[in-house]
mmCIF file of C-alpha atoms in Angstrom:
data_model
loop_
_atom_site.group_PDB
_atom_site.id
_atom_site.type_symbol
_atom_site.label_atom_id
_atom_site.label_comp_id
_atom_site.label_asym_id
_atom_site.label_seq_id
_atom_site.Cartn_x
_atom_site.Cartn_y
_atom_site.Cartn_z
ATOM 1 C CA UNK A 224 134.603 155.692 178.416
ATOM 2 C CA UNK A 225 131.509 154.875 179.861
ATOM 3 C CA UNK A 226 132.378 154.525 183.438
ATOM 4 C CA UNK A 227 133.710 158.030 184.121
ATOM 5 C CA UNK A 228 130.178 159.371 182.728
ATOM 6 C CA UNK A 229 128.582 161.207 186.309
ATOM 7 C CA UNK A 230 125.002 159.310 186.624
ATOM 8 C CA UNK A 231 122.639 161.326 189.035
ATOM 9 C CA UNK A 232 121.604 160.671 192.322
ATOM 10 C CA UNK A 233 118.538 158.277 192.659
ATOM 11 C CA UNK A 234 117.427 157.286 195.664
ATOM 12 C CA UNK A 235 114.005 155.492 197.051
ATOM 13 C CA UNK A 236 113.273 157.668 200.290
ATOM 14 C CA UNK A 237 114.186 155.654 203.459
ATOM 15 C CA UNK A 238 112.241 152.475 204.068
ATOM 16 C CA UNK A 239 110.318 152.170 200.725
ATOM 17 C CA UNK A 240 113.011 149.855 198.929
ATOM 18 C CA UNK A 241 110.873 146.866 199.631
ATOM 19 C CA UNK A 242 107.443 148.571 198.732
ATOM 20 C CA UNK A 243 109.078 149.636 195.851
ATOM 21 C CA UNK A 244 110.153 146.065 194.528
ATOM 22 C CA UNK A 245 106.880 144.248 195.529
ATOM 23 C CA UNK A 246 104.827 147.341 193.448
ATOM 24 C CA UNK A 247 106.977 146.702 190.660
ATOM 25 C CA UNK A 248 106.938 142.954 190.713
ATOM 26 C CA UNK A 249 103.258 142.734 191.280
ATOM 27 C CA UNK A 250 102.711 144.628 188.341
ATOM 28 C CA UNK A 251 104.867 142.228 186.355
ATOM 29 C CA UNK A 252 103.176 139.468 187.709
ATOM 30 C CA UNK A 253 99.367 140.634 186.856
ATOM 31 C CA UNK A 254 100.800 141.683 183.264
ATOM 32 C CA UNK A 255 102.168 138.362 183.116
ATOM 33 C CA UNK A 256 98.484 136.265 184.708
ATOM 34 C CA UNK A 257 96.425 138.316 182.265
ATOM 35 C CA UNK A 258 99.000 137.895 178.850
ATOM 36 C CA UNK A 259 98.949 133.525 180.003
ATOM 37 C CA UNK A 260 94.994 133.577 180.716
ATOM 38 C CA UNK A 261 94.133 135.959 177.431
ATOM 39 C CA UNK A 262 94.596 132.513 175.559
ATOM 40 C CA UNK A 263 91.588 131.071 177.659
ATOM 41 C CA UNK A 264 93.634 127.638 177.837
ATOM 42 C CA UNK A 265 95.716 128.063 180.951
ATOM 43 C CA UNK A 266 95.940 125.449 183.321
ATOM 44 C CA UNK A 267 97.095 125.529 186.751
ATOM 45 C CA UNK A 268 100.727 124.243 185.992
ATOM 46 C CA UNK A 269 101.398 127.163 183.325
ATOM 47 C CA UNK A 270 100.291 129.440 186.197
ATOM 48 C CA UNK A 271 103.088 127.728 188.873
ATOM 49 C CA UNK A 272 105.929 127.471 185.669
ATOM 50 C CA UNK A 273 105.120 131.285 185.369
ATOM 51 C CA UNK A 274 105.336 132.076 189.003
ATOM 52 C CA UNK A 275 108.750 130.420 189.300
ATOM 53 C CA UNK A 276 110.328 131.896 186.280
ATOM 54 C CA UNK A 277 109.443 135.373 187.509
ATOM 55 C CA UNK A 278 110.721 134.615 190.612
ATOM 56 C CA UNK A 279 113.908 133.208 189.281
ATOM 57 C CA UNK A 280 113.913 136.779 187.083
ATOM 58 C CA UNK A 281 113.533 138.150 190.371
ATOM 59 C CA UNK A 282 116.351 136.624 191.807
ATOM 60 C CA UNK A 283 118.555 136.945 188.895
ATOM 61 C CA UNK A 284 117.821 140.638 188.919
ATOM 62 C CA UNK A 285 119.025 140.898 192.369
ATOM 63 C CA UNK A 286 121.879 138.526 191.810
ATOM 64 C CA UNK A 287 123.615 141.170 189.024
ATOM 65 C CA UNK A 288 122.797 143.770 191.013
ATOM 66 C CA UNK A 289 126.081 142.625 192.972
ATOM 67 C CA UNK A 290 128.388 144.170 189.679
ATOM 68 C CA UNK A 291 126.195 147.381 189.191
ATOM 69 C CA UNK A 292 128.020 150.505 191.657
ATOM 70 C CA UNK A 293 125.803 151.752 193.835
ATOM 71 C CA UNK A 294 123.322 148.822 193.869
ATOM 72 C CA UNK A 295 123.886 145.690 196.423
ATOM 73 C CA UNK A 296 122.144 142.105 196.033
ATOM 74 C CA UNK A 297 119.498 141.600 198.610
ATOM 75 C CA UNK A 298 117.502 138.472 199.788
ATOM 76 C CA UNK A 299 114.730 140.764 200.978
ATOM 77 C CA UNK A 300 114.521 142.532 198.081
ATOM 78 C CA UNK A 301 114.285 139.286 196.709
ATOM 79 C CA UNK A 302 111.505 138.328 199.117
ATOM 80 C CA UNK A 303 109.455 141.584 198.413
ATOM 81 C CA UNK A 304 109.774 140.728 194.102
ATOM 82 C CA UNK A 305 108.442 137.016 195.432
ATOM 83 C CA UNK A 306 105.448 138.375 197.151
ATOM 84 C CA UNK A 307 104.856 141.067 194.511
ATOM 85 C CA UNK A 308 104.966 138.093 192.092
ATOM 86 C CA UNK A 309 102.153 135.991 193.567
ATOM 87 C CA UNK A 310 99.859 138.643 194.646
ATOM 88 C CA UNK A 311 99.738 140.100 191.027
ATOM 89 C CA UNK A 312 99.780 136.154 189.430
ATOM 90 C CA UNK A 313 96.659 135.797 191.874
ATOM 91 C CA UNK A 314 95.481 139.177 191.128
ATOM 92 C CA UNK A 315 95.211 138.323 187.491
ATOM 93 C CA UNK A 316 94.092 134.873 188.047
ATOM 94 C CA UNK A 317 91.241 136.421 189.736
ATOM 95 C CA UNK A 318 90.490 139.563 187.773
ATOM 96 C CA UNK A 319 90.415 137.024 184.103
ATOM 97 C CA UNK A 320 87.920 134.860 185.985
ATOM 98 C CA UNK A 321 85.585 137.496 187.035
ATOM 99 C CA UNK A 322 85.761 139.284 183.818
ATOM 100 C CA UNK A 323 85.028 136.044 181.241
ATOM 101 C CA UNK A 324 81.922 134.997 184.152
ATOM 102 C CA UNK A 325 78.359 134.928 182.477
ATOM 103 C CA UNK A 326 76.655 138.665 182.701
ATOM 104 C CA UNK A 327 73.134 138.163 184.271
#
């Protein structure tokens, strides 16, 4: 049975949950930027559609965190993956441009 198997103790050390969750998300969402502007045909509303799926992903990820033991659904967990998401969609955004601009 799977549920009496003993699963170790992790734990994020006190008041780096939400650093934690916007690291993680902003590296998702830079990932995620570059992979959408490596076709060289995005256009602003493929950027937005991808921010709000990962955000939904975001939420969704806390939402079944509710039937996991140990682990609790959180809206500000949800709020750090939000801001994670759109500094690394921005992040990427930025980093494509610079790298595809003319050498001089």
């Amino acid at each position: 049975m799977v549920s009496s198997v003993p699963l170790p103790a992790v734990a994020a050390p006190e008041g780096t949950d939400k650093g934690i969750h916007g690291i993680l998300y902003l590296v998702l969402g830079f990932l995620a930027a570059r992979a959408l502007l490596s076709a060289r045909t995005a256009r602003v509303w493929q950027l937005l559609v991808l921010v709000a799926v990962l955000v939904a992903f975001g939420g969704l990820d806390e939402l079944h965190q509710r039937w996991i033991p140990g682990r609790t659904a959180d809206v500000k967990d949800w709020a750090a993956d939000t801001t994670g998401v759109v500094v690394g969609v921005v992040a990427g955004l930025f980093r494509g441009r610079r790298r595809t601009a003319p050498v001089l």
